[in-house]
CSV table of C-alpha atoms in Angstrom, one decimal:
chain,number,residue,atom,x,y,z
A,1,MET,CA,-54.7,149.0,65.4
A,2,SER,CA,-57.9,149.1,63.4
A,3,SER,CA,-58.3,146.5,60.5
A,4,HIS,CA,-59.7,148.9,57.9
A,5,ALA,CA,-57.7,149.2,54.7
A,6,SER,CA,-57.6,152.9,54.2
A,7,ALA,CA,-54.2,154.6,54.2
A,8,THR,CA,-55.8,157.7,55.9
A,9,LYS,CA,-55.5,157.7,59.6
A,10,ARG,CA,-58.8,157.8,61.3
A,11,VAL,CA,-58.9,159.6,64.7
A,12,LEU,CA,-61.8,159.4,67.0
A,13,LEU,CA,-62.1,162.6,69.1
A,14,ARG,CA,-64.1,163.0,72.3
A,15,SER,CA,-66.2,166.1,71.7
A,16,GLY,CA,-69.8,167.2,72.0
A,17,LYS,CA,-70.1,167.7,68.2
A,18,SER,CA,-68.0,168.1,65.1
A,19,PRO,CA,-67.1,171.8,64.4
A,20,PHE,CA,-68.9,171.4,61.1
A,21,ASP,CA,-72.2,170.3,62.6
A,22,VAL,CA,-74.6,173.3,62.4
A,23,LEU,CA,-77.4,173.0,64.9
A,24,SER,CA,-80.2,175.3,65.8
A,25,VAL,CA,-80.1,176.9,69.3
A,26,GLU,CA,-82.9,174.7,70.3
A,27,ASP,CA,-81.3,171.5,69.2
A,28,ALA,CA,-77.9,172.5,70.7
A,29,LEU,CA,-79.6,173.1,74.1
A,30,HIS,CA,-81.7,169.9,73.9
A,31,ARG,CA,-78.7,167.7,73.0
A,32,ASP,CA,-76.4,169.7,75.4
A,33,VAL,CA,-73.6,169.4,72.9
A,34,ILE,CA,-71.6,171.9,75.1
A,35,ALA,CA,-71.6,169.3,77.9
A,36,THR,CA,-73.0,171.9,80.3
A,37,ASN,CA,-70.2,174.4,79.5
A,38,SER,CA,-69.7,176.0,76.1
A,39,GLY,CA,-65.9,176.4,76.9
A,40,ASN,CA,-65.6,172.6,76.2
A,41,LEU,CA,-66.3,173.3,72.5
A,42,ILE,CA,-63.4,175.7,72.2
A,43,PHE,CA,-60.8,173.2,73.1
A,44,SER,CA,-62.5,170.3,71.3
A,45,ASP,CA,-63.0,172.3,68.1
A,46,ALA,CA,-59.3,173.4,68.3
A,47,ALA,CA,-58.2,169.8,68.7
A,48,HIS,CA,-60.3,168.8,65.7
A,49,LYS,CA,-58.6,171.5,63.5
A,50,ILE,CA,-55.1,170.7,64.8
A,51,LEU,CA,-55.4,167.0,64.1
A,52,GLN,CA,-57.0,167.2,60.7
A,53,THR,CA,-54.3,166.8,58.1
A,54,PRO,CA,-54.2,165.5,54.4
A,55,ASP,CA,-53.7,162.0,55.8
A,56,THR,CA,-55.8,162.2,59.0
A,57,GLU,CA,-59.5,162.3,59.3
A,58,VAL,CA,-61.1,163.4,62.6
A,59,PHE,CA,-64.5,162.1,63.8
A,60,SER,CA,-66.5,163.2,66.9
A,61,ASN,CA,-67.4,160.6,69.4
A,62,GLY,CA,-69.8,162.7,71.5
A,63,ILE,CA,-69.3,163.4,75.2
A,64,GLY,CA,-71.0,160.3,76.6
A,65,THR,CA,-68.9,157.2,77.2
A,66,ASP,CA,-70.3,154.0,75.7
A,67,VAL,CA,-68.1,151.1,77.0
A,68,THR,CA,-69.9,148.6,74.7
A,69,ALA,CA,-68.6,150.5,71.7
A,70,ALA,CA,-65.0,149.4,72.3
A,71,ALA,CA,-65.0,146.7,69.6
A,72,ARG,CA,-66.4,149.1,67.0
A,73,ILE,CA,-63.8,151.7,67.9
A,74,ASN,CA,-61.0,149.2,67.7
A,75,GLU,CA,-62.2,148.2,64.3
A,76,GLU,CA,-62.9,151.5,62.7
A,77,TYR,CA,-60.3,153.9,64.2
A,78,ASP,CA,-56.5,154.2,64.5
A,79,ALA,CA,-56.5,156.4,67.6
A,80,PHE,CA,-58.8,157.8,70.4
A,81,VAL,CA,-57.9,161.4,71.4
A,82,VAL,CA,-59.4,162.7,74.6
A,83,PRO,CA,-59.2,166.5,75.2
A,84,LEU,CA,-60.1,167.1,78.8
A,85,ALA,CA,-60.3,170.0,81.2
A,86,ASN,CA,-60.7,169.7,85.0
A,87,ALA,CA,-61.4,166.0,84.9
A,88,PHE,CA,-59.7,165.2,88.1
A,89,ARG,CA,-62.4,166.5,90.4
A,90,PRO,CA,-64.8,164.6,92.7
A,91,SER,CA,-67.9,165.5,90.7
A,92,PHE,CA,-66.4,164.0,87.6
A,93,GLU,CA,-65.2,160.7,89.1
A,94,GLY,CA,-68.1,158.6,87.9
A,95,ARG,CA,-67.5,159.6,84.3
A,96,LEU,CA,-63.7,159.1,84.7
A,97,LYS,CA,-64.4,155.6,85.8
A,98,ARG,CA,-66.5,154.9,82.8
A,99,MET,CA,-63.9,156.3,80.6
A,100,THR,CA,-61.3,154.1,82.2
A,101,ARG,CA,-63.5,151.0,81.5
A,102,LEU,CA,-63.7,152.0,77.9
A,103,ILE,CA,-60.0,152.6,77.5
A,104,ARG,CA,-59.1,149.3,79.1
A,105,LYS,CA,-61.0,147.6,76.2
A,106,LEU,CA,-59.3,149.6,73.5
A,107,ARG,CA,-56.3,148.2,71.5
A,108,ILE,CA,-55.6,151.4,69.7
A,109,PRO,CA,-53.5,154.4,71.0
A,110,VAL,CA,-55.3,156.6,73.5
A,111,VAL,CA,-54.0,160.2,73.8
A,112,VAL,CA,-55.1,162.6,76.5
A,113,LEU,CA,-54.8,166.4,75.7
A,114,GLY,CA,-54.6,168.9,78.6
A,115,VAL,CA,-56.2,167.1,81.6
A,116,GLY,CA,-56.3,169.0,84.8
A,117,ALA,CA,-56.8,168.5,88.5
A,118,GLN,CA,-59.0,171.0,90.3
A,119,THR,CA,-58.4,172.3,93.8
A,120,GLY,CA,-58.0,175.8,95.3
A,121,VAL,CA,-55.4,178.4,94.3
A,122,GLY,CA,-53.2,177.2,97.1
A,123,TYR,CA,-52.7,173.9,95.1
A,124,ASP,CA,-53.6,171.7,98.1
A,125,PRO,CA,-54.5,168.3,96.7
A,126,ALA,CA,-56.3,167.1,99.9
A,127,ARG,CA,-59.8,167.3,98.5
A,128,LEU,CA,-58.7,164.9,95.7
A,129,LYS,CA,-57.5,162.2,98.0
A,130,PRO,CA,-60.8,160.2,98.0
A,131,MET,CA,-60.6,159.9,94.2
A,132,GLU,CA,-56.9,159.0,94.0
A,133,GLU,CA,-57.5,155.4,93.1
A,134,SER,CA,-59.8,156.4,90.2
A,135,VAL,CA,-57.2,158.9,88.9
A,136,ARG,CA,-54.5,156.3,89.2
A,137,ASP,CA,-56.5,153.7,87.3
A,138,PHE,CA,-57.3,156.2,84.5
A,139,CYS,CA,-53.7,157.3,84.1
A,140,SER,CA,-52.4,153.8,84.1
A,141,ALA,CA,-54.9,152.7,81.4
A,142,VAL,CA,-53.9,155.7,79.2
A,143,LEU,CA,-50.2,155.1,79.7
A,144,GLU,CA,-50.5,151.6,78.6
A,145,ARG,CA,-51.7,153.0,75.2
A,146,SER,CA,-49.6,156.2,74.8
A,147,ALA,CA,-46.2,157.6,75.4
A,148,SER,CA,-47.2,160.2,77.9
A,149,ILE,CA,-50.2,162.2,79.4
A,150,GLY,CA,-50.6,165.8,78.5
A,151,VAL,CA,-51.6,168.0,81.4
A,152,ARG,CA,-52.8,171.6,81.8
A,153,GLY,CA,-50.1,173.0,84.0
A,154,GLU,CA,-47.8,172.8,87.0
A,155,PHE,CA,-50.2,171.7,89.7
A,156,THR,CA,-51.6,168.7,87.7
A,157,GLU,CA,-48.0,167.7,86.7
A,158,ARG,CA,-46.9,167.7,90.4
A,159,TYR,CA,-50.2,165.9,91.4
A,160,LEU,CA,-49.5,163.0,89.0
A,161,ARG,CA,-45.8,162.8,89.6
A,162,ASP,CA,-46.5,162.6,93.4
A,163,MET,CA,-48.5,159.5,92.5
A,164,GLY,CA,-45.5,158.0,90.8
A,165,PHE,CA,-46.3,158.8,87.2
A,166,SER,CA,-43.2,160.0,85.3
A,167,ASP,CA,-44.6,160.2,81.7
A,168,VAL,CA,-46.3,163.5,82.3
A,169,GLU,CA,-45.9,166.6,80.1
A,170,VAL,CA,-47.3,170.1,80.6
A,171,ILE,CA,-48.9,171.1,77.3
A,172,GLY,CA,-51.6,173.6,78.4
A,173,CYS,CA,-54.8,173.4,76.6
A,174,PRO,CA,-55.3,172.8,72.8
A,175,SER,CA,-57.6,175.8,72.6
A,176,MET,CA,-54.7,178.2,72.8
A,177,PHE,CA,-53.2,176.6,69.6
A,178,LEU,CA,-56.2,177.1,67.3
A,179,TYR,CA,-53.9,179.2,65.2
A,180,GLY,CA,-50.8,177.2,65.8
A,181,ARG,CA,-47.6,179.2,66.5
A,182,ARG,CA,-49.4,182.5,65.8
A,183,LEU,CA,-51.1,184.5,68.5
A,184,ASP,CA,-51.6,188.2,68.1
A,185,VAL,CA,-52.9,190.0,71.1
A,186,ARG,CA,-52.2,193.6,71.6
A,187,LYS,CA,-53.8,196.7,73.3
A,188,ARG,CA,-55.4,198.7,70.5
A,189,ARG,CA,-56.2,201.6,72.8
A,190,PRO,CA,-53.9,203.4,75.2
A,191,GLU,CA,-56.5,203.2,78.0
A,192,LEU,CA,-60.1,202.1,78.6
A,193,THR,CA,-62.8,204.7,79.1
A,194,ALA,CA,-66.5,204.6,80.1
A,195,GLY,CA,-67.3,204.2,76.4
A,196,SER,CA,-65.0,201.1,75.8
A,197,ARG,CA,-66.6,197.8,74.8
A,198,ILE,CA,-65.9,195.3,77.5
A,199,ALA,CA,-66.8,191.6,77.8
A,200,VAL,CA,-67.1,190.0,81.2
A,201,ASN,CA,-67.6,186.4,82.1
A,202,GLY,CA,-68.1,184.3,85.3
A,203,SER,CA,-69.6,181.2,86.8
A,204,HIS,CA,-72.4,180.8,89.3
A,205,ASP,CA,-70.0,179.6,92.0
A,206,ALA,CA,-67.8,182.7,91.5
A,207,VAL,CA,-70.8,185.0,91.9
A,208,ARG,CA,-72.3,183.1,94.8
A,209,ALA,CA,-69.3,182.2,96.8
A,210,ASN,CA,-66.3,184.2,95.7
A,211,GLY,CA,-67.6,187.7,95.4
A,212,LEU,CA,-67.7,188.1,91.6
A,213,GLY,CA,-71.2,189.6,91.9
A,214,ARG,CA,-69.7,192.8,93.5
A,215,ILE,CA,-67.2,193.1,90.7
A,216,LEU,CA,-69.9,192.6,88.1
A,217,ALA,CA,-72.1,195.3,89.8
A,218,HIS,CA,-69.2,197.7,89.8
A,219,ALA,CA,-68.4,197.2,86.1
A,220,HIS,CA,-72.1,197.4,85.2
A,221,GLU,CA,-72.4,200.7,87.0
A,222,ASN,CA,-69.4,202.3,85.3
A,223,TYR,CA,-69.3,200.8,81.8
A,224,PRO,CA,-72.4,201.2,79.7
A,225,ASN,CA,-71.1,199.0,76.9
A,226,LEU,CA,-70.4,196.0,79.2
A,227,ARG,CA,-71.6,192.6,77.9
A,228,PHE,CA,-71.8,189.5,80.0
A,229,ILE,CA,-71.1,186.2,78.2
A,230,GLY,CA,-72.4,183.1,80.0
A,231,GLN,CA,-71.2,179.6,79.4
A,232,ASN,CA,-73.5,177.2,81.3
A,233,ILE,CA,-76.4,175.2,79.7
A,234,SER,CA,-78.5,176.7,82.4
A,235,ASP,CA,-77.5,180.2,81.4
A,236,ALA,CA,-78.6,179.5,77.8
A,237,ARG,CA,-81.9,178.0,78.9
A,238,GLN,CA,-82.6,181.1,81.1
A,239,LEU,CA,-82.0,183.3,78.1
A,240,HIS,CA,-83.8,181.3,75.5
A,241,TRP,CA,-86.7,179.9,77.5
A,242,ARG,CA,-86.7,181.8,80.8
A,243,ASP,CA,-86.2,178.4,82.3
A,244,LEU,CA,-85.6,178.8,86.0
A,245,SER,CA,-85.8,175.2,87.0
A,246,ASP,CA,-82.0,174.7,87.4
A,247,PRO,CA,-80.5,175.3,90.9
A,248,ASN,CA,-78.3,177.9,89.3
A,249,ALA,CA,-81.5,180.0,89.0
A,250,ARG,CA,-81.2,180.8,92.7
A,251,VAL,CA,-78.2,183.0,91.9
A,252,THR,CA,-80.1,186.2,91.0
A,253,ALA,CA,-76.9,188.2,90.9
A,254,MET,CA,-75.9,186.3,87.8
A,255,PRO,CA,-76.6,188.5,84.7
A,256,THR,CA,-78.2,185.6,82.9
A,257,HIS,CA,-81.0,185.6,85.4
A,258,PRO,CA,-84.2,187.4,84.1
A,259,ASP,CA,-84.3,189.6,87.2
A,260,HIS,CA,-80.8,191.0,86.6
A,261,PRO,CA,-80.6,194.5,85.0
A,262,MET,CA,-78.1,193.3,82.4
A,263,TYR,CA,-80.6,190.7,81.2
A,264,ARG,CA,-83.3,193.3,80.9
A,265,GLU,CA,-80.9,195.6,79.1
A,266,ASP,CA,-80.0,192.9,76.5
A,267,LYS,CA,-76.4,192.9,77.6
A,268,VAL,CA,-76.1,189.1,78.0
A,269,ARG,CA,-75.1,186.4,75.5
A,270,VAL,CA,-74.4,182.7,75.3
A,271,TYR,CA,-72.7,181.1,72.3
A,272,VAL,CA,-73.3,177.5,71.2
A,273,ASP,CA,-70.4,177.6,68.5
A,274,PRO,CA,-66.9,178.8,69.2
A,275,VAL,CA,-66.7,180.4,65.7
A,276,THR,CA,-69.4,182.9,66.4
A,277,TRP,CA,-68.1,183.5,70.0
A,278,ILE,CA,-64.6,184.3,68.8
A,279,ASP,CA,-65.8,186.5,65.9
A,280,GLU,CA,-68.1,188.6,68.1
A,281,LEU,CA,-65.3,189.3,70.5
A,282,ARG,CA,-63.0,190.8,67.9
A,283,PRO,CA,-64.4,194.4,68.1
A,284,PHE,CA,-64.2,194.4,71.9
A,285,ASP,CA,-61.5,196.4,73.7
A,286,PHE,CA,-61.1,194.1,76.7
A,287,SER,CA,-62.4,190.9,78.4
A,288,PHE,CA,-62.2,189.8,82.0
A,289,GLY,CA,-63.8,187.5,84.4
A,290,SER,CA,-63.3,184.1,86.1
A,291,ARG,CA,-64.0,181.8,83.1
A,292,ILE,CA,-60.7,180.6,81.6
A,293,HIS,CA,-62.2,179.7,78.2
A,294,GLY,CA,-64.3,182.8,78.1
A,295,ASN,CA,-61.1,184.8,78.2
A,296,ILE,CA,-59.3,182.4,75.8
A,297,ALA,CA,-62.0,183.1,73.3
A,298,ALA,CA,-61.1,186.8,73.6
A,299,LEU,CA,-57.4,186.2,73.2
A,300,LEU,CA,-58.0,184.0,70.1
A,301,ALA,CA,-60.0,187.0,68.8
A,302,GLY,CA,-57.0,189.2,69.5
A,303,THR,CA,-58.7,191.0,72.3
A,304,PRO,CA,-56.8,191.6,75.5
A,305,ALA,CA,-58.0,189.7,78.5
A,306,THR,CA,-57.3,189.2,82.3
A,307,VAL,CA,-58.5,186.2,84.2
A,308,LEU,CA,-59.8,186.4,87.8
A,309,CYS,CA,-58.5,183.1,89.1
A,310,GLY,CA,-60.5,181.3,91.8
A,311,ASP,CA,-59.1,177.8,91.6
A,312,SER,CA,-56.2,175.7,90.3
A,313,ARG,CA,-57.7,174.9,86.9
A,314,THR,CA,-57.6,178.6,85.9
A,315,LEU,CA,-54.4,179.5,87.7
A,316,GLU,CA,-52.2,176.9,86.3
A,317,LEU,CA,-53.2,177.6,82.8
A,318,CYS,CA,-52.7,181.3,83.3
A,319,ARG,CA,-49.2,180.7,84.7
A,320,TYR,CA,-48.3,178.3,81.9
A,321,PHE,CA,-49.5,180.5,79.0
A,322,GLU,CA,-48.5,183.8,80.8
A,323,ILE,CA,-52.0,185.1,80.6
A,324,PRO,CA,-52.6,188.2,82.8
A,325,TYR,CA,-54.5,187.3,86.0
A,326,GLN,CA,-55.5,188.4,89.4
A,327,LEU,CA,-56.7,186.2,92.3
A,328,LEU,CA,-60.5,186.5,92.5
A,329,GLU,CA,-60.7,186.3,96.3
A,330,LYS,CA,-58.3,189.4,96.6
A,331,ALA,CA,-60.1,191.3,93.9
A,332,ALA,CA,-63.6,190.6,95.4
A,333,LYS,CA,-62.6,192.3,98.6
A,334,ASP,CA,-62.0,195.6,96.7
A,335,PRO,CA,-64.1,195.6,93.5
A,336,ALA,CA,-62.4,198.8,92.3
A,337,SER,CA,-59.1,196.8,92.1
A,338,ALA,CA,-60.7,194.7,89.4
A,339,ASP,CA,-62.0,197.7,87.5
A,340,PRO,CA,-61.5,196.9,83.8
A,341,ALA,CA,-59.5,200.1,83.2
A,342,ARG,CA,-57.1,199.1,86.0
A,343,LEU,CA,-56.8,195.5,84.8
A,344,TYR,CA,-56.2,196.7,81.3
A,345,GLU,CA,-53.5,199.1,82.4
A,346,GLN,CA,-51.7,196.4,84.4
A,347,ALA,CA,-51.9,193.7,81.9
A,348,ASP,CA,-48.7,192.7,80.1
A,349,PHE,CA,-49.0,190.4,77.0
A,350,SER,CA,-45.4,190.2,76.1
A,351,GLY,CA,-44.9,186.8,77.7
A,352,LEU,CA,-48.2,185.4,76.3
A,353,THR,CA,-47.3,186.3,72.7
A,354,GLY,CA,-43.5,186.3,72.9
A,355,ASN,CA,-43.3,182.7,74.2
A,356,HIS,CA,-46.2,181.3,72.4
A,357,ALA,CA,-44.3,179.7,69.5
A,358,GLU,CA,-42.1,177.8,72.0
A,359,ARG,CA,-45.2,176.5,73.8
A,360,PHE,CA,-46.7,175.4,70.5
A,361,ASP,CA,-43.5,173.6,69.5
A,362,ARG,CA,-43.7,171.7,72.8
A,363,PHE,CA,-47.3,170.8,72.2
A,364,ALA,CA,-46.4,169.6,68.6
A,365,ALA,CA,-43.6,167.5,70.0
A,366,PHE,CA,-46.0,165.8,72.4
A,367,LEU,CA,-48.3,165.0,69.5
A,368,ASP,CA,-45.3,163.5,67.6
A,369,ARG,CA,-44.3,161.3,70.5
A,370,ASN,CA,-47.8,160.0,70.6
A,371,GLY,CA,-48.1,159.3,66.9
A,372,LEU,CA,-50.3,162.2,66.0
A,373,ARG,CA,-49.7,164.7,63.2
A,374,ASN,CA,-50.8,168.3,63.2
A,375,THR,CA,-52.1,170.6,60.5
A,376,PHE,CA,-49.5,173.3,61.2
A,377,THR,CA,-46.5,171.1,60.8
A,378,HIS,CA,-47.8,168.4,58.4
A,379,GLY,CA,-50.7,170.1,56.7
A,380,ASP,CA,-52.1,173.4,55.4
A,381,SER,CA,-52.1,175.2,58.7
A,382,GLY,CA,-55.8,174.7,59.0
A,383,ALA,CA,-56.7,176.6,55.7
A,384,ALA,CA,-59.2,174.0,54.5
A,385,PHE,CA,-60.7,173.8,57.9
A,386,ASP,CA,-61.1,177.6,58.2
A,387,ALA,CA,-62.6,177.7,54.7
A,388,ARG,CA,-65.2,175.1,55.4
A,389,MET,CA,-66.1,176.8,58.7
A,390,ARG,CA,-66.6,180.1,56.8
A,391,SER,CA,-68.9,178.4,54.2
A,392,LEU,CA,-71.3,177.3,57.0
A,393,SER,CA,-74.0,179.5,58.6
A,394,PHE,CA,-74.0,179.1,62.3
A,395,PRO,CA,-76.8,180.4,64.6
A,396,SER,CA,-76.4,183.7,66.3
A,397,ALA,CA,-75.7,184.1,70.0
A,398,VAL,CA,-78.4,183.1,72.5
A,399,ARG,CA,-79.8,186.3,73.9
A,400,PRO,CA,-82.7,187.4,76.1
A,401,TRP,CA,-86.0,187.7,74.2
A,402,ASN,CA,-88.1,190.8,74.7
A,403,ASP,CA,-91.4,192.2,73.8
A,404,ALA,CA,-90.3,193.3,70.4
A,405,ASP,CA,-88.9,189.8,69.5
A,406,LEU,CA,-92.2,187.9,69.1
A,407,SER,CA,-91.0,186.3,65.8
A,408,SER,CA,-88.1,184.7,67.6
A,409,LEU,CA,-90.4,183.5,70.4
A,410,SER,CA,-92.8,182.0,67.9
A,411,SER,CA,-89.9,180.0,66.3
A,412,ARG,CA,-89.0,178.7,69.7
A,413,PHE,CA,-92.6,177.5,70.3
A,414,GLY,CA,-92.6,176.1,66.8
A,415,TRP,CA,-89.6,174.0,67.6
A,416,LEU,CA,-91.2,172.8,70.8
A,417,HIS,CA,-94.4,171.9,69.0
A,418,THR,CA,-92.5,170.0,66.3
A,419,ARG,CA,-90.4,168.0,68.8
A,420,VAL,CA,-93.2,167.1,71.1
A,421,GLY,CA,-95.2,165.9,68.1
A,422,GLU,CA,-92.3,163.7,67.0
A,423,LEU,CA,-91.8,162.3,70.4
A,424,THR,CA,-95.5,161.6,70.8
A,425,LYS,CA,-95.4,159.6,67.5
A,426,GLU,CA,-92.3,157.7,68.6
A,427,ASN,CA,-94.0,157.0,72.0
A,428,VAL,CA,-97.1,155.5,70.3
A,429,GLN,CA,-95.0,153.4,67.9
A,430,LEU,CA,-92.9,152.1,70.8
A,431,GLN,CA,-96.1,151.1,72.7
A,432,ARG,CA,-97.4,149.3,69.6
A,433,ASP,CA,-94.1,147.5,69.1
A,434,LEU,CA,-94.1,146.4,72.8
A,435,ALA,CA,-97.8,145.3,72.6
A,436,ARG,CA,-97.0,143.1,69.5
A,437,SER,CA,-94.1,141.5,71.4
A,438,ARG,CA,-96.5,140.8,74.3
A,439,LYS,CA,-94.3,142.6,76.7
A,440,THR,CA,-95.6,144.7,79.6
A,441,VAL,CA,-96.2,148.2,78.4
A,442,VAL,CA,-95.0,151.0,80.6
A,443,ALA,CA,-96.4,154.2,79.3
A,444,ALA,CA,-93.7,156.8,78.5
A,445,PRO,CA,-94.6,160.5,78.7
A,446,ALA,CA,-95.5,162.1,75.4
A,447,ALA,CA,-93.1,164.9,76.0
A,448,PRO,CA,-89.9,164.6,78.2
A,449,SER,CA,-89.6,167.0,81.1
A,450,VAL,CA,-87.3,169.3,79.3
A,451,TYR,CA,-90.0,170.2,76.7
A,452,ARG,CA,-92.8,170.3,79.2
A,453,ARG,CA,-90.7,172.5,81.4
A,454,ALA,CA,-89.6,174.8,78.6
A,455,ARG,CA,-93.2,175.2,77.4
A,456,ARG,CA,-94.4,175.9,80.9
A,457,VAL,CA,-91.7,178.5,81.8
A,458,VAL,CA,-92.1,180.4,78.5
A,459,GLY,CA,-95.9,180.4,78.8
A,460,ARG,CA,-95.7,181.6,82.3
A,461,ALA,CA,-93.4,184.4,81.2
A,462,LEU,CA,-95.8,185.4,78.5
A,463,HIS,CA,-98.7,185.4,80.9
A,464,SER,CA,-96.8,187.6,83.3
A,465,GLY,CA,-96.4,190.2,80.7
A,466,ARG,CA,-92.9,189.3,79.4
A,467,LYS,CA,-91.1,191.0,82.2
């Protein structure tokens, strides 16, 4: 345990930023506080709210893993809480190993919330076999410092139990407990019509490989008030800067691409704060798509949603929380089967809402067993948190700029100019310091590639007539 004298428990939370940090869109994109996917902030913000009680302070640790910070963490904090999503996947293995090295150096409790293994909808773990040793090391390190590991759903539970871990509990994702035992989702209209307000979401992989592009095209053709909500950092940069340098830019069927008609029609958004995301989904009639947290944002707003599941990470969460879903592969073969009006008609939310309180109690019991209190049982049910959030002014959604939006474009160039100037001064000072110490000076660029690239792509767009 930490040696500080405060009676208040200090919890360190792995998250891109504190929910109370208000950043400009430019700073949020530069720092990548969403860790490439804005869905990450939904479950980390929820965890922050849930864990904040009169005798518990919560602090954001950032997403990066600094193994050398272990001594400071041991000294200053009483617990390290790690909300995770699909961390058991090959592309995350390097970060998982670094996290394990940090955890091994910690003497305080380490609690994992909602980790998941990612494979196909058939739940075949074969693709995860090469990283089994890394997963085993991570879980062993965590269980030496906690009572159990909280996992997303049935597949991850079976995956870890087959490795021999018995202290595994299915708790879902903390995002679904943003309002504790309360979750009010109901159909406000008897049916959807062409005039209904509909939100849709999806990943580049789902568009490129799983046929979501055909479903999007069908919905765009039939529902004039359709809005696509992207989640990737590349989505936001395409909207804000017209930055097409990311490999995702090759997916022109994605509505966040400047060549897509929904982009040109200003029917695309990306949010860098969950509070604005959820608020703007409240007036919508329905949400659907392959992004689990895109649809969870809708459910938290009280808006009915259906998930198009393309992998185990979405499927096991839908099954656990009883969120209406369809298999994406099946729907892509017949886009009409994923027509929003049909999905809306078929969706049943009785299990989602009717069994929510029981699922929250299970989640709260997991926290209790791991020495963590929650605001709904031990606090004010998040009233102080919500009041503070409402007192802050968060930036609007990232949206495509257009010919009539030159003031916004000017502010983006202004930010670039300021940041490049700051970096140039820092670079000059660094070189002077190095020269004084008689070390070899290696000239650093005055402006990192992100700024040069942003300035170049926006300038090119302007030169081409702001298409």
